[in-house]
Amino acid sequence: MSGVNDIRSTFLDYFKKNGHEIVPSSPLVPRNDPTLMFTNAGMVQFKNVFTGLEKRPYSTATTSQKCVRAGGKHNDLDNVGYTARHLTFFEMLGNFSFGDYFKENAIELAWKLVTEGFDLPKSRLLVTVYSEDEEAAALWKKIAGFSDDKIIRIPTSDNFWQMGDTGPCGPCSEIFIDQGENVWGGPPGSPEEDGDRFLEFWNLVFMQFEQTEPGVRNPLPRPSIDTGMGLERMACILQGVQSVFDTDLFRTLTGTIEDTIGVKAEGSASHRVIADHLRSSAFLIADGVLPSNEGRGYVLRRIMRRAMRHAQLLGAKEPLMYKLLPTLVQQMGRAYPELVRAEPLISETLKLEENRFRKTLERGLSLLSDATADLAKGDMLDGETAFKLYDTYGFPLDLTQDALRAREIGVDISGFTDAMQRQKAEARSHWAGSGEKATETVWFELKEKHGATEFLGYDTETAEGVVQ
Ligand code: ATP
Ligand code: MG
Ligand code: MG
Ligand code: MG
């Protein structure tokens, strides 16, 4: 009962039995929403239903949503391979109430599924609530029988979710599991909370207010529910391992990498990065994103090139990613038929991109190693070199940063930006051009620069109260 396919159906069947409509995952590219890079939470496809703009023939729903958290404001790219719980592509299981049930039911439903459906021991569970949400604290006490020390009150935006400057918002409550004393880390809210001992696996958002202008919140006439549980994190818990990369799902992928290039996966961040990035690349391509130099396509390119550097690091002499694809399709194709349909396109795209990049990857890496030969821990690579790697060798900035990470060498970002601006100004002086840009590119550039002004779902780190 602990493989991902079983977990997914246990979750969906449970909520179906409890009257929820099973709704298919929406694509990774949000429809008609140029403000959001990728679908990064289950609620994205329902955002207009929450606000009442859109009507659906059901008032409660459940989904297993494909999510990508890379690029844009909400970005787990740098975490992948280095934490035990972050992936760029993952599935978020969720249940939603659009003005139907609220807090008490949501907590009851979640608690029953966690302790009976998934049979997790109560003694290892704990929750956070927003510090002002006495009601949620009291409900957890009543429903789960938790003592006060198992209900941690968090005063920060981590536990108050908000759609943007205006719109529905509300406190949230997250469920954590204690993975044991032998794992480093402390409970949420403590200085050691970044460790892996306490793993967050489910977030319940109580959409309770509508913010009409900054600082003004009115109670919603129909309070709603939005939850998200990480499928891979649940697999990790049920399989008794401490890292998502140690689940069967990832072991199969990293095992294929081992078999293909003959390098052991144990303890290797590169295997983890390649396996994760293969998933996000394949699913993005299946949903119509192709590598390019702007917008979503550039994020995909960054993900792919990053994986390729790690393949190079492992000594792969030939393109690797496309060889791993059949394993992934075998694993996920039944749940996501679009992966099967797009397999030839994904395979070709991976091969083409890898072949194209290999030519400059090696030369770029040797330039990088020359340029950093005299640098030590804590030093910075100059922006000019980072820009040359970007411009001439096709190294996305984050690839260069990732390459220097193990040696704890940083990159002079402002020097990099200056070099880029200089080059742009020079190019402009040579060619006036039409000045037109794809709308998507303009959007994402503005967003990167000024942060979010419109709805970004879970996407923004700048807006207060967003679930992170
Ligand atoms: P974390 O604090 O661990 O970064 P989060 O608070 O950002 O997680 P939420 O936005 O609350 O995550 O998303 C709901 C759930 O989705 C999380 O409880 C977790 O189970 C899962 N999840 C979130 N980000 C990731 C990720 N990068 N990889 C895998 N699962 C994730
Ligand atoms: Mg959370
Ligand atoms: Mg969190
Ligand atoms: Mg996060």
Coordinates of C-alpha atoms and ligand atoms in Angstrom, one line a residue:
M1 CA 0.0 0.0 0.0
S2 CA 3.0 2.3 -0.1
G3 CA 3.8 2.8 -3.8
V4 CA 2.8 6.1 -5.3
N5 CA 0.0 4.6 -7.4
D6 CA -1.6 3.1 -4.3
I7 CA -1.2 6.3 -2.3
R8 CA -2.7 8.4 -5.0
S9 CA -5.8 6.1 -5.3
T10 CA -6.1 5.8 -1.5
F11 CA -6.3 9.6 -1.3
L12 CA -8.7 10.1 -4.2
D13 CA -10.9 7.2 -3.3
Y14 CA -11.2 8.4 0.3
F15 CA -12.4 11.8 -0.7
K16 CA -14.6 10.4 -3.4
K17 CA -16.3 8.2 -0.8
N18 CA -16.7 11.4 1.2
G19 CA -18.6 13.1 -1.6
H20 CA -15.8 14.8 -3.5
E21 CA -15.6 14.9 -7.3
I22 CA -12.4 13.5 -8.7
V23 CA -11.1 16.2 -11.0
P24 CA -8.1 15.5 -13.3
S25 CA -4.9 17.3 -12.9
S26 CA -4.7 20.5 -14.9
P27 CA -1.7 21.1 -17.2
L28 CA 1.6 22.4 -15.9
V29 CA 1.2 25.5 -17.9
P30 CA -1.7 27.4 -16.3
R31 CA -4.5 28.3 -18.8
N32 CA -4.9 32.0 -19.5
D33 CA -2.6 33.0 -16.7
P34 CA 0.6 34.7 -17.9
T35 CA 1.4 35.8 -14.4
L36 CA 2.1 32.3 -13.2
M37 CA 5.1 30.4 -14.5
F38 CA 3.9 26.9 -13.8
T39 CA 1.1 25.2 -11.9
N40 CA 2.7 25.0 -8.5
A41 CA -0.3 23.9 -6.3
G42 CA -3.6 22.0 -6.5
M43 CA -5.6 25.2 -6.1
V44 CA -4.3 26.9 -9.2
Q45 CA -7.0 25.4 -11.5
F46 CA -9.7 26.4 -9.0
K47 CA -8.6 30.0 -8.3
N48 CA -11.7 31.5 -10.0
V49 CA -14.0 29.0 -8.3
F50 CA -12.8 30.2 -4.9
T51 CA -13.5 33.8 -5.8
G52 CA -16.9 33.0 -7.3
L53 CA -16.0 34.1 -10.8
E54 CA -16.4 30.6 -12.1
K55 CA -19.1 28.0 -11.3
R56 CA -18.5 24.3 -11.3
P57 CA -21.2 21.5 -11.0
Y58 CA -19.7 20.4 -7.7
S59 CA -18.9 22.1 -4.4
T60 CA -16.2 19.7 -3.3
A61 CA -13.4 18.3 -5.3
T62 CA -10.2 16.2 -5.0
T63 CA -7.2 16.1 -7.3
S64 CA -3.7 14.8 -7.8
Q65 CA -2.1 17.8 -9.4
K66 CA 1.2 17.8 -11.3
C67 CA 3.2 20.7 -9.9
V68 CA 6.5 22.3 -10.9
R69 CA 8.3 24.6 -8.5
A70 CA 11.2 26.0 -10.5
G71 CA 11.6 29.5 -11.9
G72 CA 9.5 32.5 -11.0
K73 CA 9.2 33.5 -7.4
H74 CA 8.5 30.1 -6.0
N75 CA 11.6 28.2 -6.8
D76 CA 12.8 24.9 -5.2
L77 CA 15.4 24.4 -8.0
D78 CA 18.4 25.1 -5.7
N79 CA 17.1 22.8 -3.0
V80 CA 16.8 19.7 -5.2
G81 CA 19.5 17.1 -4.6
Y82 CA 20.5 18.9 -1.4
T83 CA 17.5 18.6 0.9
A84 CA 15.6 15.3 1.6
R85 CA 12.2 16.7 0.7
H86 CA 12.3 19.1 -2.3
L87 CA 11.6 18.2 -5.9
T88 CA 11.1 20.5 -8.9
F89 CA 8.3 18.2 -10.1
F90 CA 6.0 16.6 -7.7
E91 CA 2.4 15.6 -7.3
M92 CA 0.2 17.4 -4.9
L93 CA -2.9 15.5 -3.6
G94 CA -5.6 17.9 -2.5
N95 CA -9.2 18.2 -1.4
F96 CA -11.2 21.4 -1.9
S97 CA -14.4 22.8 -0.6
F98 CA -15.9 25.7 -2.5
G99 CA -18.1 27.2 0.2
D100 CA -19.2 23.7 1.4
Y101 CA -17.5 22.3 4.5
F102 CA -15.0 24.3 6.5
K103 CA -12.4 24.0 9.2
E104 CA -13.8 21.3 11.5
N105 CA -14.7 19.0 8.6
A106 CA -11.4 19.6 6.9
I107 CA -9.4 18.7 10.0
E108 CA -11.6 15.7 10.7
L109 CA -11.3 14.4 7.1
A110 CA -7.5 14.9 7.2
W111 CA -7.0 13.3 10.6
K112 CA -9.1 10.2 9.7
L113 CA -7.2 9.7 6.4
V114 CA -3.8 10.1 8.0
T115 CA -4.4 7.9 11.1
E116 CA -6.8 5.3 9.6
G117 CA -6.3 5.4 5.8
F118 CA -2.5 5.7 5.9
D119 CA -2.2 4.4 9.4
L120 CA 0.4 6.8 10.7
P121 CA 1.1 6.6 14.4
K122 CA -0.4 9.5 16.2
S123 CA 2.6 9.7 18.6
R124 CA 4.8 10.8 15.7
L125 CA 2.5 13.5 14.4
L126 CA 2.3 17.2 15.2
V127 CA 0.7 20.2 13.6
T128 CA 1.2 23.9 13.2
V129 CA -1.5 26.5 13.3
Y130 CA -1.5 30.2 12.7
S131 CA -0.9 31.8 16.1
E132 CA -4.2 33.8 16.1
D133 CA -6.2 30.8 15.0
E134 CA -7.5 29.6 18.4
E135 CA -10.3 27.8 16.7
A136 CA -8.0 25.5 14.7
A137 CA -5.9 24.8 17.8
A138 CA -9.0 23.9 19.7
L139 CA -10.2 21.7 16.9
W140 CA -7.0 19.8 16.7
K141 CA -7.2 19.2 20.5
K142 CA -10.7 17.9 20.2
I143 CA -10.4 15.9 17.0
A144 CA -6.8 14.5 17.4
G145 CA -6.6 14.7 21.1
F146 CA -3.2 16.5 20.8
S147 CA -1.6 18.0 23.9
D148 CA -0.5 21.6 23.6
D149 CA 3.1 20.8 22.8
K150 CA 1.9 19.0 19.6
I151 CA 0.1 22.1 18.4
I152 CA 2.7 24.7 17.4
R153 CA 1.6 28.2 17.0
I154 CA 3.4 30.0 14.2
P155 CA 3.0 33.8 14.0
T156 CA 4.6 34.3 10.6
S157 CA 3.3 34.3 7.0
D158 CA 4.2 30.6 6.9
N159 CA 0.9 29.9 8.4
F160 CA -1.3 32.6 6.8
W161 CA -2.0 32.0 3.2
Q162 CA -3.1 34.8 1.0
M163 CA -3.8 34.9 -2.7
G164 CA -2.2 38.3 -3.3
D165 CA -2.7 41.9 -2.2
T166 CA -6.4 41.3 -2.5
G167 CA -8.6 38.2 -2.7
P168 CA -9.4 35.2 -0.5
C169 CA -7.0 34.4 2.3
G170 CA -6.9 32.6 5.6
P171 CA -4.8 30.9 8.2
C172 CA -3.4 27.5 7.4
S173 CA -2.4 24.4 9.4
E174 CA 0.4 22.0 8.5
I175 CA 0.8 18.4 9.5
F176 CA 4.3 17.2 10.2
I177 CA 5.8 13.8 11.1
D178 CA 8.7 13.3 13.5
Q179 CA 11.2 11.0 11.6
G180 CA 13.1 10.2 14.8
E181 CA 15.8 11.4 17.1
N182 CA 18.6 10.1 14.8
V183 CA 17.7 12.6 12.1
W184 CA 19.0 16.1 12.6
G185 CA 16.5 18.9 12.9
G186 CA 14.0 20.6 15.2
P187 CA 10.2 21.2 15.2
P188 CA 8.7 24.0 13.1
G189 CA 9.3 27.4 14.5
S190 CA 12.6 26.3 16.2
P191 CA 16.0 27.4 15.0
E192 CA 16.7 23.8 13.7
E193 CA 13.5 23.7 11.7
D194 CA 15.4 23.4 8.4
G195 CA 16.6 20.0 9.3
D196 CA 15.0 16.8 8.1
R197 CA 13.7 15.4 11.4
F198 CA 10.3 17.0 11.2
L199 CA 8.8 16.5 7.7
E200 CA 5.9 18.6 6.6
F201 CA 3.6 16.6 4.4
W202 CA 0.1 18.2 4.4
N203 CA -1.0 21.8 4.4
L204 CA -4.7 22.7 5.1
V205 CA -5.6 26.2 4.1
F206 CA -8.7 27.7 5.7
M207 CA -9.9 30.3 3.2
Q208 CA -11.8 32.5 5.6
F209 CA -11.4 36.1 4.6
E210 CA -11.4 38.3 1.6
Q211 CA -8.9 41.0 1.6
T212 CA -10.3 44.0 -0.3
E213 CA -7.3 46.3 0.2
P214 CA -4.0 45.8 2.0
G215 CA -4.8 45.5 5.7
V216 CA -8.6 45.2 5.3
R217 CA -10.0 41.8 5.6
N218 CA -13.7 40.9 5.7
P219 CA -15.1 37.4 6.5
L220 CA -15.9 35.5 3.3
P221 CA -19.7 34.7 3.1
R222 CA -18.7 31.1 2.1
P223 CA -15.5 30.1 3.7
S224 CA -13.6 27.4 1.7
I225 CA -10.9 24.8 2.0
D226 CA -7.8 24.2 0.0
T227 CA -5.3 21.5 1.0
G228 CA -2.1 20.0 -0.5
M229 CA -0.3 16.8 0.4
G230 CA 3.0 15.9 -1.3
L231 CA 2.6 12.5 -2.8
E232 CA 6.3 11.7 -2.8
R233 CA 6.6 12.9 0.8
M234 CA 3.8 10.5 1.8
A235 CA 5.6 7.7 0.0
C236 CA 8.8 8.5 1.9
I237 CA 6.9 8.3 5.2
L238 CA 5.1 5.1 4.3
Q239 CA 8.2 3.4 3.0
G240 CA 10.0 4.2 6.2
V241 CA 12.8 6.2 4.5
Q242 CA 14.0 9.7 5.4
S243 CA 14.4 11.1 1.9
V244 CA 12.0 11.3 -1.1
F245 CA 15.0 10.1 -3.1
D246 CA 15.1 6.8 -1.2
T247 CA 11.5 5.9 -2.2
D248 CA 11.0 3.1 -4.8
L249 CA 10.0 5.8 -7.3
F250 CA 13.4 7.4 -7.2
R251 CA 15.4 4.3 -6.5
T252 CA 14.2 2.9 -9.8
L253 CA 15.3 6.0 -11.6
T254 CA 18.7 6.4 -10.0
G255 CA 19.1 2.6 -10.5
T256 CA 18.7 3.1 -14.2
I257 CA 21.3 5.9 -14.1
E258 CA 23.6 3.5 -12.3
D259 CA 23.1 0.8 -14.9
T260 CA 23.5 3.2 -17.8
I261 CA 26.7 4.8 -16.8
G262 CA 28.1 2.4 -14.2
V263 CA 28.4 4.9 -11.3
K264 CA 26.9 4.1 -7.9
A265 CA 24.0 6.3 -6.8
E266 CA 24.6 6.0 -3.1
G267 CA 25.2 9.4 -1.6
S268 CA 25.3 11.1 -5.0
A269 CA 23.6 14.5 -5.4
S270 CA 24.1 14.2 -9.1
H271 CA 21.9 11.1 -9.4
R272 CA 19.2 12.8 -7.4
V273 CA 19.3 16.0 -9.5
I274 CA 19.2 14.0 -12.8
A275 CA 16.3 11.9 -11.7
D276 CA 14.3 14.9 -10.5
H277 CA 15.1 17.0 -13.5
L278 CA 14.2 14.2 -15.9
R279 CA 10.7 14.1 -14.3
S280 CA 10.2 17.9 -14.6
S281 CA 11.6 18.1 -18.1
A282 CA 9.5 15.2 -19.4
F283 CA 6.3 16.5 -17.9
L284 CA 6.9 20.0 -19.0
I285 CA 7.5 18.9 -22.6
A286 CA 4.4 16.7 -22.5
D287 CA 2.5 19.8 -21.6
G288 CA 3.8 21.7 -24.5
V289 CA 6.8 23.6 -23.2
L290 CA 9.9 23.4 -25.4
P291 CA 13.4 24.6 -24.5
S292 CA 14.0 28.1 -25.6
N293 CA 15.7 31.3 -24.5
E294 CA 12.8 33.0 -22.8
G295 CA 10.0 32.6 -20.4
R296 CA 8.9 29.1 -19.5
G297 CA 11.1 27.5 -22.2
Y298 CA 14.1 29.0 -20.6
V299 CA 13.3 27.5 -17.3
L300 CA 13.0 24.2 -19.0
R301 CA 16.3 24.7 -20.7
R302 CA 17.9 25.6 -17.4
I303 CA 16.5 22.4 -15.8
M304 CA 17.8 20.3 -18.6
R305 CA 21.2 21.8 -18.8
R306 CA 21.7 21.5 -15.1
A307 CA 20.9 17.8 -15.3
M308 CA 23.3 17.5 -18.2
R309 CA 26.1 19.0 -16.2
H310 CA 25.5 16.5 -13.5
A311 CA 25.6 13.7 -16.1
Q312 CA 28.9 15.1 -17.3
L313 CA 30.1 15.1 -13.7
L314 CA 29.3 11.4 -13.5
G315 CA 31.4 10.8 -16.5
A316 CA 28.6 10.2 -19.0
K317 CA 30.2 10.2 -22.5
E318 CA 27.0 10.2 -24.4
P319 CA 23.6 11.8 -24.0
L320 CA 22.0 10.2 -20.9
M321 CA 18.6 11.8 -20.2
Y322 CA 16.6 10.2 -23.1
K323 CA 17.9 6.8 -22.1
L324 CA 16.2 7.1 -18.8
L325 CA 12.9 8.1 -20.2
P326 CA 11.4 4.6 -20.8
T327 CA 11.8 3.9 -17.1
L328 CA 9.9 7.0 -16.2
V329 CA 7.2 6.4 -18.7
Q330 CA 6.8 2.9 -17.4
Q331 CA 6.4 4.3 -13.8
M332 CA 4.1 7.2 -14.5
G333 CA 2.5 6.5 -17.9
R334 CA -0.6 4.8 -16.5
A335 CA -1.5 7.7 -14.3
Y336 CA -0.5 10.3 -16.9
P337 CA -1.2 9.1 -20.4
E338 CA 0.1 12.4 -21.9
L339 CA 3.5 11.1 -21.0
V340 CA 3.0 8.0 -23.2
R341 CA 1.6 10.1 -26.0
A342 CA 4.5 12.6 -25.9
E343 CA 7.3 10.0 -25.4
P344 CA 8.7 10.3 -28.9
L345 CA 8.7 14.1 -28.7
I346 CA 10.3 14.1 -25.2
S347 CA 12.9 11.7 -26.3
E348 CA 13.9 13.7 -29.3
T349 CA 13.9 17.0 -27.4
L350 CA 16.1 15.6 -24.7
K351 CA 18.5 14.1 -27.2
L352 CA 18.7 17.2 -29.4
E353 CA 19.2 19.5 -26.5
E354 CA 21.8 17.3 -24.9
N355 CA 23.7 16.9 -28.2
R356 CA 23.6 20.6 -28.8
F357 CA 24.8 21.5 -25.3
R358 CA 27.5 18.9 -25.1
K359 CA 29.6 20.8 -27.5
T360 CA 29.9 23.8 -25.3
L361 CA 29.5 22.2 -21.9
E362 CA 32.9 20.7 -21.8
R363 CA 34.6 23.9 -23.0
G364 CA 32.6 26.0 -20.6
L365 CA 33.5 23.7 -17.7
S366 CA 37.2 23.9 -18.5
L367 CA 37.0 27.7 -18.7
L368 CA 35.2 27.7 -15.4
S369 CA 37.8 25.5 -13.8
D370 CA 40.6 27.7 -15.0
A371 CA 38.8 30.9 -13.9
T372 CA 38.3 29.4 -10.4
A373 CA 41.6 27.6 -9.9
D374 CA 42.8 30.2 -7.5
L375 CA 39.6 30.8 -5.7
A376 CA 38.9 29.3 -2.2
K377 CA 35.8 28.8 -0.1
G378 CA 33.9 32.0 0.4
D379 CA 35.3 33.7 -2.7
M380 CA 33.3 35.0 -5.7
L381 CA 33.6 34.3 -9.3
D382 CA 33.6 37.6 -11.2
G383 CA 30.5 38.6 -13.1
E384 CA 32.3 39.0 -16.4
T385 CA 33.3 35.3 -16.5
A386 CA 29.9 34.2 -15.4
F387 CA 28.4 36.2 -18.2
K388 CA 30.8 34.8 -20.7
L389 CA 29.8 31.3 -19.7
Y390 CA 26.2 32.3 -20.2
D391 CA 26.6 34.2 -23.4
T392 CA 29.2 32.1 -25.2
Y393 CA 28.8 28.7 -23.7
G394 CA 25.1 28.6 -22.9
F395 CA 25.6 28.2 -19.2
P396 CA 22.5 29.5 -17.4
L397 CA 23.5 31.4 -14.3
D398 CA 22.1 28.9 -11.9
L399 CA 24.1 26.1 -13.6
T400 CA 27.3 28.1 -12.9
Q401 CA 26.2 28.7 -9.3
D402 CA 25.4 25.0 -8.9
A403 CA 28.8 24.0 -10.3
L404 CA 30.5 26.1 -7.7
R405 CA 28.3 25.2 -4.8
A406 CA 30.3 22.2 -3.5
R407 CA 33.4 24.5 -3.2
E408 CA 31.3 27.2 -1.5
I409 CA 32.2 29.7 -4.1
G410 CA 29.6 32.3 -5.0
V411 CA 29.0 34.3 -8.2
D412 CA 29.0 38.1 -8.4
I413 CA 25.4 38.5 -9.6
S414 CA 25.5 42.3 -9.9
G415 CA 28.7 42.0 -12.0
F416 CA 26.9 39.4 -14.1
T417 CA 23.8 41.7 -14.6
D418 CA 26.1 44.7 -15.4
A419 CA 27.9 42.7 -18.1
M420 CA 24.5 41.6 -19.5
Q421 CA 23.2 45.2 -19.6
R422 CA 26.4 46.4 -21.2
Q423 CA 26.0 43.8 -23.9
K424 CA 22.4 44.6 -24.5
A425 CA 23.1 48.4 -24.7
E426 CA 25.8 47.6 -27.3
A427 CA 23.5 45.4 -29.3
R428 CA 20.9 48.1 -29.3
S429 CA 23.3 50.7 -30.5
H430 CA 24.1 48.5 -33.5
W431 CA 20.6 47.5 -34.3
A432 CA 17.5 49.5 -33.5
G433 CA 15.1 46.6 -34.1
S434 CA 11.4 46.6 -33.7
G435 CA 11.4 46.7 -30.0
E436 CA 8.7 44.0 -29.8
K437 CA 8.9 41.3 -27.3
A438 CA 6.7 38.2 -26.7
T439 CA 4.2 39.1 -24.0
E440 CA 5.2 36.2 -21.9
T441 CA 8.8 37.4 -21.8
V442 CA 7.8 40.8 -20.7
W443 CA 5.5 39.5 -18.0
F444 CA 8.2 37.2 -16.5
E445 CA 10.8 39.9 -16.7
L446 CA 8.6 42.4 -14.9
K447 CA 7.7 39.8 -12.3
E448 CA 11.3 38.9 -11.6
K449 CA 12.1 42.6 -11.2
H450 CA 9.1 43.9 -9.3
G451 CA 7.6 40.9 -7.7
A452 CA 4.0 39.9 -7.9
T453 CA 1.2 42.4 -8.3
E454 CA -1.5 40.0 -9.2
F455 CA -2.6 36.6 -8.1
L456 CA 0.2 34.2 -7.9
G457 CA -1.2 31.5 -5.8
Y458 CA 1.5 29.9 -3.8
D459 CA 4.0 31.4 -6.2
T460 CA 5.1 34.5 -4.5
E461 CA 7.6 34.9 -1.7
T462 CA 7.2 38.7 -1.5
A463 CA 3.5 38.9 -0.7
E464 CA 2.9 38.5 2.9
G465 CA 1.2 35.4 4.2
V466 CA 1.9 33.1 1.4
V467 CA 2.2 29.5 2.1
Q468 CA 5.8 28.5 1.5
Ligands
ATP1 P1 8.4 23.2 2.4 O1 8.2 24.1 3.6 O2 8.8 21.9 2.8 O3 9.2 23.9 1.4 P2 5.9 24.2 1.5 O4 5.3 24.8 2.8 O5 6.5 25.2 0.6 O6 6.9 23.0 1.8 P3 3.2 24.0 0.5 O7 3.2 25.2 -0.3 O8 2.5 24.1 1.8 O9 4.7 23.5 0.7 O10 2.6 22.8 -0.4 C1 1.8 21.8 0.1 C2 2.5 20.4 0.2 O11 3.1 20.1 -1.0 C3 3.7 20.4 1.2 O12 3.1 20.1 2.5 C4 4.5 19.2 0.7 O13 4.0 18.0 1.1 C5 4.3 19.3 -0.8 N1 5.5 20.0 -1.4 C6 5.7 21.4 -1.4 N2 6.9 21.7 -2.1 C7 7.4 20.5 -2.5 C8 8.5 20.2 -3.2 N3 9.4 21.1 -3.7 N4 8.8 18.8 -3.5 C9 7.9 17.9 -3.0 N5 6.8 18.2 -2.3 C10 6.5 19.5 -2.0
MG2 MG 3.4 24.4 3.6
MG3 MG 6.4 24.8 4.7
MG4 MG 8.5 25.4 0.1

